[in-house]
Short mmCIF file of C-alpha atoms in Angstrom, two decimals:
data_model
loop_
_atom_site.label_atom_id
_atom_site.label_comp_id
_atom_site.label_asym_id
_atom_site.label_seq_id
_atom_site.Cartn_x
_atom_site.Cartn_y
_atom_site.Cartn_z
CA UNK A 1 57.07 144.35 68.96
CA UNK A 2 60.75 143.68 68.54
CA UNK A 3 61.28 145.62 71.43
CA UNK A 4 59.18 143.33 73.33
CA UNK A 5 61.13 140.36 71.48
CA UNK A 6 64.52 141.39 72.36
CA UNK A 7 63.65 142.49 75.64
CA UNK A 8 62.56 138.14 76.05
CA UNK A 9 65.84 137.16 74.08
CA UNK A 10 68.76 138.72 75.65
CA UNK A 11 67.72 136.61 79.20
CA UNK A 12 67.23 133.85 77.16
CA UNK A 13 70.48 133.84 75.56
CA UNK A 14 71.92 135.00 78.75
CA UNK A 15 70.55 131.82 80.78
CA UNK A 16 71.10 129.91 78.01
CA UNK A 17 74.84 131.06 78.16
CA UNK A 18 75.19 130.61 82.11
CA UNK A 19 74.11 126.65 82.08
CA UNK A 20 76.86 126.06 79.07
CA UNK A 21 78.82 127.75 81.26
CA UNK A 22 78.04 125.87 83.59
CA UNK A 23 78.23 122.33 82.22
CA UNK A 24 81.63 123.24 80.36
CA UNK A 25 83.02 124.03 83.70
CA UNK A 26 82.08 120.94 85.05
CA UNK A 27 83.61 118.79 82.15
CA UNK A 28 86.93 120.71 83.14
CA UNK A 29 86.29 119.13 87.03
CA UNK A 30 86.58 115.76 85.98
CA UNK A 31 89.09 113.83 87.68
CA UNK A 32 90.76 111.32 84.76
CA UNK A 33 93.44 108.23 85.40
CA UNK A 34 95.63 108.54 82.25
CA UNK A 35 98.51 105.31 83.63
CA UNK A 36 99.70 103.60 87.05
CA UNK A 37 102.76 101.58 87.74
CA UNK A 38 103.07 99.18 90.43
CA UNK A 39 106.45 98.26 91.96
CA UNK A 40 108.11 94.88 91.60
CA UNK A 41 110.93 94.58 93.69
CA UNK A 42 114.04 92.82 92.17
CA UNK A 43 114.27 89.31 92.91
CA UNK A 44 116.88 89.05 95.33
CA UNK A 45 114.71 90.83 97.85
CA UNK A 46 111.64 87.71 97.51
CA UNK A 47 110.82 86.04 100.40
CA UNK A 48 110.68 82.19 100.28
CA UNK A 49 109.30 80.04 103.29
CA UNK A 50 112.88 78.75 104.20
CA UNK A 51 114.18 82.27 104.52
CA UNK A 52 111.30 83.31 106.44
CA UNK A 53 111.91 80.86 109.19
CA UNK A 54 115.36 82.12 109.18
CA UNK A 55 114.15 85.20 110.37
CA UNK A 56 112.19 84.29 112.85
CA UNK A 57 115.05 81.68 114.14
CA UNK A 58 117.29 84.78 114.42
CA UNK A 59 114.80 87.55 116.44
CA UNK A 60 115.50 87.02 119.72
CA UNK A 61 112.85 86.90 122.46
CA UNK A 62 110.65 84.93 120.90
CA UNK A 63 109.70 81.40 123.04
CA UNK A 64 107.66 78.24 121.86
CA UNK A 65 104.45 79.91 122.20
CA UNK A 66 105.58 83.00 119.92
CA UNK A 67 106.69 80.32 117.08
CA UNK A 68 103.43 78.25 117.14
CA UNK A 69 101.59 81.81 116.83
CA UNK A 70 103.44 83.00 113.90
CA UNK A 71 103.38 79.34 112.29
CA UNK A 72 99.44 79.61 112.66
CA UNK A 73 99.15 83.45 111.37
CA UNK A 74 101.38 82.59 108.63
CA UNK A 75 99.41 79.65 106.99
CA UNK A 76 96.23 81.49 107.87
CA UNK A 77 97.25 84.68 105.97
CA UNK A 78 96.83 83.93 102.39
CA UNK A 79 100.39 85.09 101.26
CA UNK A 80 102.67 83.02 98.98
CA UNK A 81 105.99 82.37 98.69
CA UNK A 82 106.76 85.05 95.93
CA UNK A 83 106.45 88.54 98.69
CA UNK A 84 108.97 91.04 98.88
CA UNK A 85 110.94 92.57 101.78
CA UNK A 86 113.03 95.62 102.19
CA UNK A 87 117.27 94.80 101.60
CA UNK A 88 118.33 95.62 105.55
CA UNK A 89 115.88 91.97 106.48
CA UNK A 90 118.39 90.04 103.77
CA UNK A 91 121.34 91.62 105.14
CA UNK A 92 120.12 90.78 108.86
CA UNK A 93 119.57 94.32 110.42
CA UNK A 94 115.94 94.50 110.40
CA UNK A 95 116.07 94.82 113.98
CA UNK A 96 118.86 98.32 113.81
CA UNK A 97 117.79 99.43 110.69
CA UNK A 98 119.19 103.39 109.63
CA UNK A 99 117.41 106.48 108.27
CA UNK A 100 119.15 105.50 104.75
CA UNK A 101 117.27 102.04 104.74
CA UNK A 102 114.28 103.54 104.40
CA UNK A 103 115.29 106.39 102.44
CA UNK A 104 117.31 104.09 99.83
CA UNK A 105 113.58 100.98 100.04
CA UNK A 106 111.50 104.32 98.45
CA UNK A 107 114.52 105.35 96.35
CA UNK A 108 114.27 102.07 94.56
CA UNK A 109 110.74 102.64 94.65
CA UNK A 110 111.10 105.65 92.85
CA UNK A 111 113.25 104.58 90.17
CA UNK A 112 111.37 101.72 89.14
CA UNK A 113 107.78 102.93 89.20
CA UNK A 114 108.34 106.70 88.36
CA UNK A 115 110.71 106.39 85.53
CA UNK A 116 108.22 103.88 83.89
CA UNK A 117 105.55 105.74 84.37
CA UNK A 118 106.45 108.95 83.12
CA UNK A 119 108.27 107.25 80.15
CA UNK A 120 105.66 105.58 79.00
CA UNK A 121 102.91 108.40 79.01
CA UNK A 122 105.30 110.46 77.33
CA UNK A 123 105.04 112.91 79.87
CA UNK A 124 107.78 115.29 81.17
CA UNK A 125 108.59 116.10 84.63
CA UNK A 126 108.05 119.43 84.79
CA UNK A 127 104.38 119.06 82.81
CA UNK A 128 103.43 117.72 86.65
CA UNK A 129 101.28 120.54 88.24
CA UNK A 130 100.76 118.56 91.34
CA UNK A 131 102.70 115.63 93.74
CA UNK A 132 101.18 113.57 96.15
CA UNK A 133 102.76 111.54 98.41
CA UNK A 134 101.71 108.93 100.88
CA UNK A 135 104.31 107.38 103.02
CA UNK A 136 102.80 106.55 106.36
CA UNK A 137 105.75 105.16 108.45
CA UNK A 138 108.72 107.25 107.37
CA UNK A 139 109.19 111.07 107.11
CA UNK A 140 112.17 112.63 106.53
CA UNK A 141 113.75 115.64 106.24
CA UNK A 142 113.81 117.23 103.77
CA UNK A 143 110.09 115.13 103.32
CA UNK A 144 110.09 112.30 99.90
CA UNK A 145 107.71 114.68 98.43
CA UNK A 146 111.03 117.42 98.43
CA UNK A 147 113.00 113.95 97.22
CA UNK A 148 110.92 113.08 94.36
CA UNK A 149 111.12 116.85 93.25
CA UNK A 150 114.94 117.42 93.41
CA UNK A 151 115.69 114.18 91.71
CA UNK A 152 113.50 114.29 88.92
CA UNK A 153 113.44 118.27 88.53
CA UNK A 154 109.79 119.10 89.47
CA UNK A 155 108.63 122.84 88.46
CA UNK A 156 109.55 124.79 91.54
CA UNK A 157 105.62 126.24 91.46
CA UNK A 158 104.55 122.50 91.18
CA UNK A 159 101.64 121.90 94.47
CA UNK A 160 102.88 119.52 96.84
CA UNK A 161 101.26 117.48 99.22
CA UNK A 162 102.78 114.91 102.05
CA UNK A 163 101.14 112.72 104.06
CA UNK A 164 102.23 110.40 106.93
CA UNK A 165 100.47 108.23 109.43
CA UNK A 166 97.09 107.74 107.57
CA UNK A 167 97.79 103.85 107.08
CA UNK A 168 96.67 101.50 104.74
CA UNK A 169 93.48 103.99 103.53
CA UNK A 170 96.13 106.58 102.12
CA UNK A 171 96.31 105.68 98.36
CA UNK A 172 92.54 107.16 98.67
CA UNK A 173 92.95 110.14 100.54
CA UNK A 174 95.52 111.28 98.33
CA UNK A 175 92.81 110.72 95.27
CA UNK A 176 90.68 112.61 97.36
CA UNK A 177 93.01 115.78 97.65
CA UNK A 178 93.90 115.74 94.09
CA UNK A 179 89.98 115.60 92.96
CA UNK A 180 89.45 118.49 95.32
CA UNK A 181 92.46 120.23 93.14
CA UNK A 182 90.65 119.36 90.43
CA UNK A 183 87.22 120.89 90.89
CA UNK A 184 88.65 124.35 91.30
CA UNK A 185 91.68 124.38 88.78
CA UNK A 186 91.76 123.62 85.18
CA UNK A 187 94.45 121.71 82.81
CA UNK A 188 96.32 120.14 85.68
CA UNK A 189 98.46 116.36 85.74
CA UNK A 190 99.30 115.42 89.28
CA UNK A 191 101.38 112.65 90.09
CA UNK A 192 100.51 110.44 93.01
CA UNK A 193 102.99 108.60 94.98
CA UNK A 194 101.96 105.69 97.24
CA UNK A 195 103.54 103.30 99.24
CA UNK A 196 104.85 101.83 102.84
CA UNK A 197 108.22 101.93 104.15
CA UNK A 198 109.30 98.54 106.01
CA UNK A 199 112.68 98.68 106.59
CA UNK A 200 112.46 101.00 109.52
CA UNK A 201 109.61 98.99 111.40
CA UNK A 202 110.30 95.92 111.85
CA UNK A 203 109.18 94.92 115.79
CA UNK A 204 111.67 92.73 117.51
CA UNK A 205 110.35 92.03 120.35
CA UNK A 206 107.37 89.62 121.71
CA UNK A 207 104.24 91.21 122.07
CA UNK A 208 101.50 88.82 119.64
CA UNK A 209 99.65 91.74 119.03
CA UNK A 210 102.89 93.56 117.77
CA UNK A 211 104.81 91.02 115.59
CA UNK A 212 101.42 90.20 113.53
CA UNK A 213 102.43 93.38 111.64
CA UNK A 214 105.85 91.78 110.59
CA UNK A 215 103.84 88.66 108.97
CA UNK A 216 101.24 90.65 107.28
CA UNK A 217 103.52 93.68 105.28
CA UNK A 218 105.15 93.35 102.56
CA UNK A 219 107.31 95.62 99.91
CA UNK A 220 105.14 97.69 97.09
CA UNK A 221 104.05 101.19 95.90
CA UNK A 222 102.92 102.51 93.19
CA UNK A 223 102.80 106.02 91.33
CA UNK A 224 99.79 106.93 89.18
CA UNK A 225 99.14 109.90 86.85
CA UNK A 226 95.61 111.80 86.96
CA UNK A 227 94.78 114.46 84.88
CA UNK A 228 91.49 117.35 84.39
CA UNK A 229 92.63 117.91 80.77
CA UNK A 230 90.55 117.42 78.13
CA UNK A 231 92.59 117.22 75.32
CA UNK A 232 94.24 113.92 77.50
CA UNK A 233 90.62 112.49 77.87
CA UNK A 234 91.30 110.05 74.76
CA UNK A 235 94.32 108.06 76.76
CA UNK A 236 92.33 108.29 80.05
CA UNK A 237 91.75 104.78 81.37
CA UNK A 238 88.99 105.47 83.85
CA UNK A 239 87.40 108.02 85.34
CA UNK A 240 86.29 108.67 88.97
CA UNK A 241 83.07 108.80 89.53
CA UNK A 242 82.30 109.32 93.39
CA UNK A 243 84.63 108.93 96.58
CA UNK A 244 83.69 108.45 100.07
CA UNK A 245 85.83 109.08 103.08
CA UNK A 246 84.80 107.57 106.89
CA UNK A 247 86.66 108.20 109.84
CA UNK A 248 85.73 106.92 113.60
CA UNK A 249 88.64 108.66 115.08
CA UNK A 250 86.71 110.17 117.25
CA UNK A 251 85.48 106.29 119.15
CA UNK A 252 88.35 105.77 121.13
CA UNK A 253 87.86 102.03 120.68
CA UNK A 254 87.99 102.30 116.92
CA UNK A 255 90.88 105.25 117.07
CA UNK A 256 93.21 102.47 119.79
CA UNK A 257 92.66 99.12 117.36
CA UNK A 258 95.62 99.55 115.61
CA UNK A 259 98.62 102.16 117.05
CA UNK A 260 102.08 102.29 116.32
CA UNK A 261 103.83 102.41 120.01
CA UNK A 262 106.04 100.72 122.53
CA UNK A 263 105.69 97.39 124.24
CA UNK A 264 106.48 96.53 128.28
CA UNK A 265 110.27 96.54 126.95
CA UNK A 266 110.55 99.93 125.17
CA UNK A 267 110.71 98.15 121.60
CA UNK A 268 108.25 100.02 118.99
CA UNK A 269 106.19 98.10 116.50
CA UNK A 270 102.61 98.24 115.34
CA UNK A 271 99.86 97.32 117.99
CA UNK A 272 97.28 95.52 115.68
CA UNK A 273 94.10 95.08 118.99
CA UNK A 274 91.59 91.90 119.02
CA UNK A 275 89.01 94.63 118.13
CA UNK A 276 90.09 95.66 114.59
CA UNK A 277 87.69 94.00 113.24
CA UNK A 278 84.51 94.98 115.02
CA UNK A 279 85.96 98.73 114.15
CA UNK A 280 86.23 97.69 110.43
CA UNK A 281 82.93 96.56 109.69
CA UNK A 282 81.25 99.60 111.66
CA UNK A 283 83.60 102.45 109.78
CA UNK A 284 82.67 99.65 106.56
CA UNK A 285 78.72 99.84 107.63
CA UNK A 286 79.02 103.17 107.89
CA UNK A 287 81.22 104.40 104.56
CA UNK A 288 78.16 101.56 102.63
CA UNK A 289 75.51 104.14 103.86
CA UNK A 290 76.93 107.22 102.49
CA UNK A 291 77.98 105.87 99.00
CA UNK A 292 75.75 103.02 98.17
CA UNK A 293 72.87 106.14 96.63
CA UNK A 294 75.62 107.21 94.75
CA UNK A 295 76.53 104.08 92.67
CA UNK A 296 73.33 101.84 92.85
CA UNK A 297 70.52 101.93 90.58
CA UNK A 298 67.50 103.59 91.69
CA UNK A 299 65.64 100.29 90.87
CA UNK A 300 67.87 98.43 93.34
CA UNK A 301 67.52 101.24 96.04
CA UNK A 302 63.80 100.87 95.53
CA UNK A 303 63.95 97.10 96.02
CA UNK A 304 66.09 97.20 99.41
CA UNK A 305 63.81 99.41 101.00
CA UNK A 306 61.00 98.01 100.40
CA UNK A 307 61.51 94.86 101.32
CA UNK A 308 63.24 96.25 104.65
CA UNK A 309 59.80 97.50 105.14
CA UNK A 310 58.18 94.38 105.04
CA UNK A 311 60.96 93.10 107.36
CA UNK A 312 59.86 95.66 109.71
CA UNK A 313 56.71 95.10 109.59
CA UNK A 314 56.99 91.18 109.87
CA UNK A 315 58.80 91.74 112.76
CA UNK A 316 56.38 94.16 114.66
CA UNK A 317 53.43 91.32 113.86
CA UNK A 318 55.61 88.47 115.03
CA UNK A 319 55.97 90.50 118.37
CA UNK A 320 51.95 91.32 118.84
CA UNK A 321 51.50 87.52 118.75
CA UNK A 322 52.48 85.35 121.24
CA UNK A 323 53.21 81.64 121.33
CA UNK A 324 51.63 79.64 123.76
CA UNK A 325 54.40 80.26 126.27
CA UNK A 326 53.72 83.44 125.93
CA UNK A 327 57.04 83.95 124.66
CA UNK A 328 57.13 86.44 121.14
CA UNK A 329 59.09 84.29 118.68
CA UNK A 330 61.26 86.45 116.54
CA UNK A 331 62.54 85.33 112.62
CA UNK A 332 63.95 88.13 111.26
CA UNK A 333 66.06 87.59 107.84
CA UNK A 334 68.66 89.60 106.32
CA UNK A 335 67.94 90.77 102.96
CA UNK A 336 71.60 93.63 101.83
CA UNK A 337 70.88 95.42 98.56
CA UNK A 338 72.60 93.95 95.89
CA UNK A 339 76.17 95.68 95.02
CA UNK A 340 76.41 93.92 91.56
CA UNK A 341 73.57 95.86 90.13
CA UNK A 342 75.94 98.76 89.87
CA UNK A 343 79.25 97.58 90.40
CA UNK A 344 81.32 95.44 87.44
CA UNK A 345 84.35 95.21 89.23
CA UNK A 346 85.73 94.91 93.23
CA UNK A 347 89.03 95.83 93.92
CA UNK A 348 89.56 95.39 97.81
CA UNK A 349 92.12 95.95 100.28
CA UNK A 350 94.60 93.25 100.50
CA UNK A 351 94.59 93.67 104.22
CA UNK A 352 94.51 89.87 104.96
CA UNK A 353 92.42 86.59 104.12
CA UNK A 354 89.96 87.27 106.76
CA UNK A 355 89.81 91.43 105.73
CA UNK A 356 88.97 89.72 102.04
CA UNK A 357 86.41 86.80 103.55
CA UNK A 358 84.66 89.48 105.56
CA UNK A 359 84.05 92.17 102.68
CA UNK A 360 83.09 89.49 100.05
CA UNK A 361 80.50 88.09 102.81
CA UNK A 362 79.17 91.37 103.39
CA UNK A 363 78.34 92.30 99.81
CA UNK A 364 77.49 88.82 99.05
CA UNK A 365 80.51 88.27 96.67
CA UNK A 366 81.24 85.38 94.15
CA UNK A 367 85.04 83.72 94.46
CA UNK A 368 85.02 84.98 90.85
CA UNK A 369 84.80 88.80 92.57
CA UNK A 370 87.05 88.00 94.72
CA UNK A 371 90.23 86.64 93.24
CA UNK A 372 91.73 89.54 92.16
CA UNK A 373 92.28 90.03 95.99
CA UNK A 374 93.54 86.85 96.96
CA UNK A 375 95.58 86.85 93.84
CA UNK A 376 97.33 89.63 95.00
CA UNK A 377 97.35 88.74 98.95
CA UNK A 378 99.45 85.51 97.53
CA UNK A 379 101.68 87.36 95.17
CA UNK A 380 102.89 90.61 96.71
CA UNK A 381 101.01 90.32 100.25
CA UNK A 382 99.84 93.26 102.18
CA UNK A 383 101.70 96.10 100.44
CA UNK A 384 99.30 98.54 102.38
CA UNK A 385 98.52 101.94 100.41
CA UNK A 386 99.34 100.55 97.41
CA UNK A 387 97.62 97.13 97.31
CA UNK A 388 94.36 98.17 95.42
CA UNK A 389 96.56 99.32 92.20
CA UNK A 390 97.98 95.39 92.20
CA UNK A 391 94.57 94.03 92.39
CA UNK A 392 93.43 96.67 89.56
CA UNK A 393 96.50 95.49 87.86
CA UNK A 394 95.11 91.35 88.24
CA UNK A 395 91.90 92.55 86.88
CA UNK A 396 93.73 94.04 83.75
CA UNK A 397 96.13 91.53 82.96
CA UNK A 398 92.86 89.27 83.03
CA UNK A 399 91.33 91.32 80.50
CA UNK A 400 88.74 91.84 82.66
CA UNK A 401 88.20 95.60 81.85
CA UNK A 402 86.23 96.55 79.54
CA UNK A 403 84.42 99.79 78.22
CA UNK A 404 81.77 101.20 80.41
CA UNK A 405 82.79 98.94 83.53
CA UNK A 406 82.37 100.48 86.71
CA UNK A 407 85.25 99.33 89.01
CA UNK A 408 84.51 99.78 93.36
CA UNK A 409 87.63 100.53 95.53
CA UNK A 410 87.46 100.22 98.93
CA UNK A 411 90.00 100.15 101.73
CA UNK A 412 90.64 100.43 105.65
CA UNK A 413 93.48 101.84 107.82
CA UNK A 414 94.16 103.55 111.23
CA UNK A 415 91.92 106.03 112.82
CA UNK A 416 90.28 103.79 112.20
CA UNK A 417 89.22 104.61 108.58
CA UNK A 418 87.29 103.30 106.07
CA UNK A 419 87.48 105.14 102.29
CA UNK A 420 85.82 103.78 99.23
CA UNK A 421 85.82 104.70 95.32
CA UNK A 422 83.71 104.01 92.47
CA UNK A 423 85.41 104.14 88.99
CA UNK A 424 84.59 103.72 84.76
CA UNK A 425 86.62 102.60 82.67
CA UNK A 426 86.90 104.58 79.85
CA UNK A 427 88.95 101.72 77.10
CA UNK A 428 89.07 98.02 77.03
CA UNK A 429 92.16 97.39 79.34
CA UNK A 430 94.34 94.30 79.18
CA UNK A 431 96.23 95.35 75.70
CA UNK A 432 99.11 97.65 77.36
CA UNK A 433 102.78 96.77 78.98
CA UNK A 434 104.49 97.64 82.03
CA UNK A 435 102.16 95.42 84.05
CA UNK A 436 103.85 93.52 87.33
CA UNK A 437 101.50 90.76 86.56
CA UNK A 438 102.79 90.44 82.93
CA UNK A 439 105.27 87.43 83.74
CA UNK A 440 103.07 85.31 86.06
CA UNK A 441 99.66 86.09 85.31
CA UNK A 442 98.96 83.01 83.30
CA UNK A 443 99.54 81.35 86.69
CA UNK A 444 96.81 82.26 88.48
CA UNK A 445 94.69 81.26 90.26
CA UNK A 446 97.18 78.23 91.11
CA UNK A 447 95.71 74.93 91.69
CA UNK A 448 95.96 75.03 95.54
CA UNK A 449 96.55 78.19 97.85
CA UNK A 450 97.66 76.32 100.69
CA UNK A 451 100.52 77.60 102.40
CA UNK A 452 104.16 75.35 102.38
CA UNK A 453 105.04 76.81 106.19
CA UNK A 454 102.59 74.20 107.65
CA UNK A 455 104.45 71.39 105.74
CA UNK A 456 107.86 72.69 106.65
CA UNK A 457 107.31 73.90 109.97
CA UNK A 458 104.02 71.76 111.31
CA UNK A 459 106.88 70.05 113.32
CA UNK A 460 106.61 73.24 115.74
CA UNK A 461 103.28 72.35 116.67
CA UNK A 462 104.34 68.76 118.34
CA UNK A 463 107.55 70.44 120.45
CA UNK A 464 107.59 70.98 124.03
CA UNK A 465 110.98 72.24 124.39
CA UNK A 466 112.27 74.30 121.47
CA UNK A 467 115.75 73.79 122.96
CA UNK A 468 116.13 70.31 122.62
CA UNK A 469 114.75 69.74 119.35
CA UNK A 470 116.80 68.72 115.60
CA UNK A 471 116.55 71.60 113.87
CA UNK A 472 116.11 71.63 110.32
CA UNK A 473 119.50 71.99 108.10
CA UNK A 474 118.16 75.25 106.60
CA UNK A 475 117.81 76.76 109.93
CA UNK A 476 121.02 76.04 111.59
#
């Protein structure tokens, strides 16, 4: 008889011991955020609206038409007055700008966001197991991943990882590799680096598909510290749930929307086509499809297809019957599944006030949902990679984190791509320093988001002949 019992409880311990097993090796996959920093340029390198015209006074090639274009893109963005741009633009070589421009832009980068970072975590240098970098329109040699090692004295077995050319959807993708890292190897930090380069792509020439980009950009970055450790889990401030990657590369009307090339007179800039935004909302479609089981209730799943049933089926009754005309009358109504039933929080892309209008339509967003994007459009402007950690930063110097929130990232960029995230925050947030929205926060949302060009530079709009007008003193 005890034969018989131990014969039953060695398996049983055994099984017992391979789904602990199991489970603890899945606690060690976890993928948490222990601290970000965003950049904030100093404040000799803000943009006001005077300067900006300025700059456009000075790039040559640019006619009547090209100044009525920019006047209109420029009010219709949604960015401020308070945007930064790279040093070489102040100094008035943003049309010959050098390798050191953009080198020294992510140098200053570096030191700002970097040295905070790791300062304030308490965390050394060579404790980093893993870099990251995302810099999509400069590489170097040796690359800024080899930069950021020799200047702050990275482990020489520490994993590296640089990425150029994956646009504005990077900041994601490099989540994405270190969460991979994560699931196979235990006790690991990894550093991520993310940001744009501007100083060597400015477009100077005339092409209005091509000079939207020099509108739209703006300086930024930001370097964040993730962690598998368990004994860090306590100063974790969220944790990733899920992340979903979609790329359309392979449509070429998707993979041509936006290109960095060469116009009719040699000069390179960024080709941003009339059919980005048909190619965002199908990658956008398509990215909702894949992740929407993963963070919505099953209650809410449940709902939506059910009731696209009935829409189905309402439709397939209005055709059988015909009106008198003998013409099938067709009433069809949209009915999306509901995206606040599992999501707290949506930080979106800062790609641009339509980019922001045409997400928060989609899911049926509140302007309450929403302001942490425009916030951030107006403040810093399209800062590309990096833009979802200012409008995570908004939502914590609002004090709108709090325990058990679940926080939705999502964000587009060439390819065309679309790549989406689904956090929890693990603290109340809102309590910490270090925050780029620390000294101006209390000033948002302003009263009025208009934009001042319009009232400085409306005058455009009535000129025939831009030669024989009175220019403004500030533009002389």
């Amino acid at each position: 008889m005890e034969s018989l019992s131990l014969i039953f409880l060695v398996p049983t311990l055994y099984l017992c011991f391979l789904i602990w097993k199991l489970f603890d090796q899945k606690r060690d996959q976890e993928c948490y955020l222990l601290d970000y920093q965003c950049h904030k340029p100093t404040q000799d390198r803000m943009l006001g609206t005077e300067f900006c015209g300025k700059i456009i006074r000075r790039t040559e090639n640019l006619g009547l038409d090209e100044y009525k274009f920019l006047l209109k893109a420029i009010v219709s963005s949604g960015i401020g007055e308070q945007t930064y741009a790279p040093r070489n633009v102040f100094e008035g070589r943003e049309a010959s700008p050098t390798i050191h421009d953009g080198i020294s832009e992510m140098e200053d980068f570096f030191d700002d966001s970097i040295v905070k970072l790791l300062a304030r975590s308490k965390i050394s240098p060579s404790e980093i197991d893993v870099l990251v970098v995302n810099i999509s329109m400069l590489s170097t040699l040796p690359s800024l991943s080899a930069r950021i090692i020799n200047r702050y004295k990275l482990r020489h077995d520490v994993k590296v990882y640089n990425l150029t050319g994956m646009g504005c959807s990077a900041s994601l993708i490099s989540l994405d590799i270190v969460q991979n890292i994560f699931k196979s190897q235990k006790n690991k930090l990894a550093l991520l680096v993310t940001s744009e380069s501007l100083s060597p792509n400015w477009y100077p020439g005339n092409n209005k598909s091509m000079i939207l980009a020099n509108c739209l950009f703006r300086s930024g970055g930001c370097a964040v510290l993730l962690t598998n450790k368990r004994s860090l889990k306590h100063k974790a401030i969220l944790k990733l749930s899920c992340l979903v990657r979609t790329h359309h590369g392979a449509r070429d009307e998707s993979f041509g929307c936006c290109l960095q090339k060469e116009d009719e007179q040699g000069k390179s800039g960024i080709f941003l086509g009339k059919n980005l935004p048909k190619a965002a909302t199908r990658a956008f479609v398509d990215n909702l499809r894949v992740i929407s089981p993963k963070i919505l209730p099953t209650r809410e799943l449940f709902r939506f297809l059910l009731v696209s049933l009935l829409e189905k089926l309402k439709i397939m009754c209005t055709y059988s019957s015909k009106s008198s005309s003998g013409v099938a009358t067709i009433v069809t109504k949209k009915s999306p599944l509901n995206f606040k039933t599992g999501i707290d929080h949506f930080c979106l892309h800062t790609g641009g006030k339509a980019v922001i209008d045409g997400v928060g339509m989609s899911l049926d967003l509140s302007e309450h949902d929403l302001e942490p994007a425009r916030m951030t459009l107006h403040r810093f402007g399209n800062t590309s990679a990096s833009s979802l950690w200012y409008v995570l930063g908004y939502m914590e110097a609002k004090k709108r984190l709090r325990k058990g929130d679940r926080v939705f990232m999502i964000s587009f960029g060439a390819g065309f791509k679309c790549n989406s995230c689904l956090w929890e925050v693990m603290k109340d947030l809102g309590n910490g320093y270090g925050n780029v929205w620390d000294d101006c926060v209390e000033d948002y949302p302003p009263e009025t988001l208009v934009s001042p060009f319009m009232e400085k530079y409306g005058w455009v709009n009535q000129v025939d002949d831009v030669n024989n007008v009175e220019l403004p003193d500030f533009l002389k």
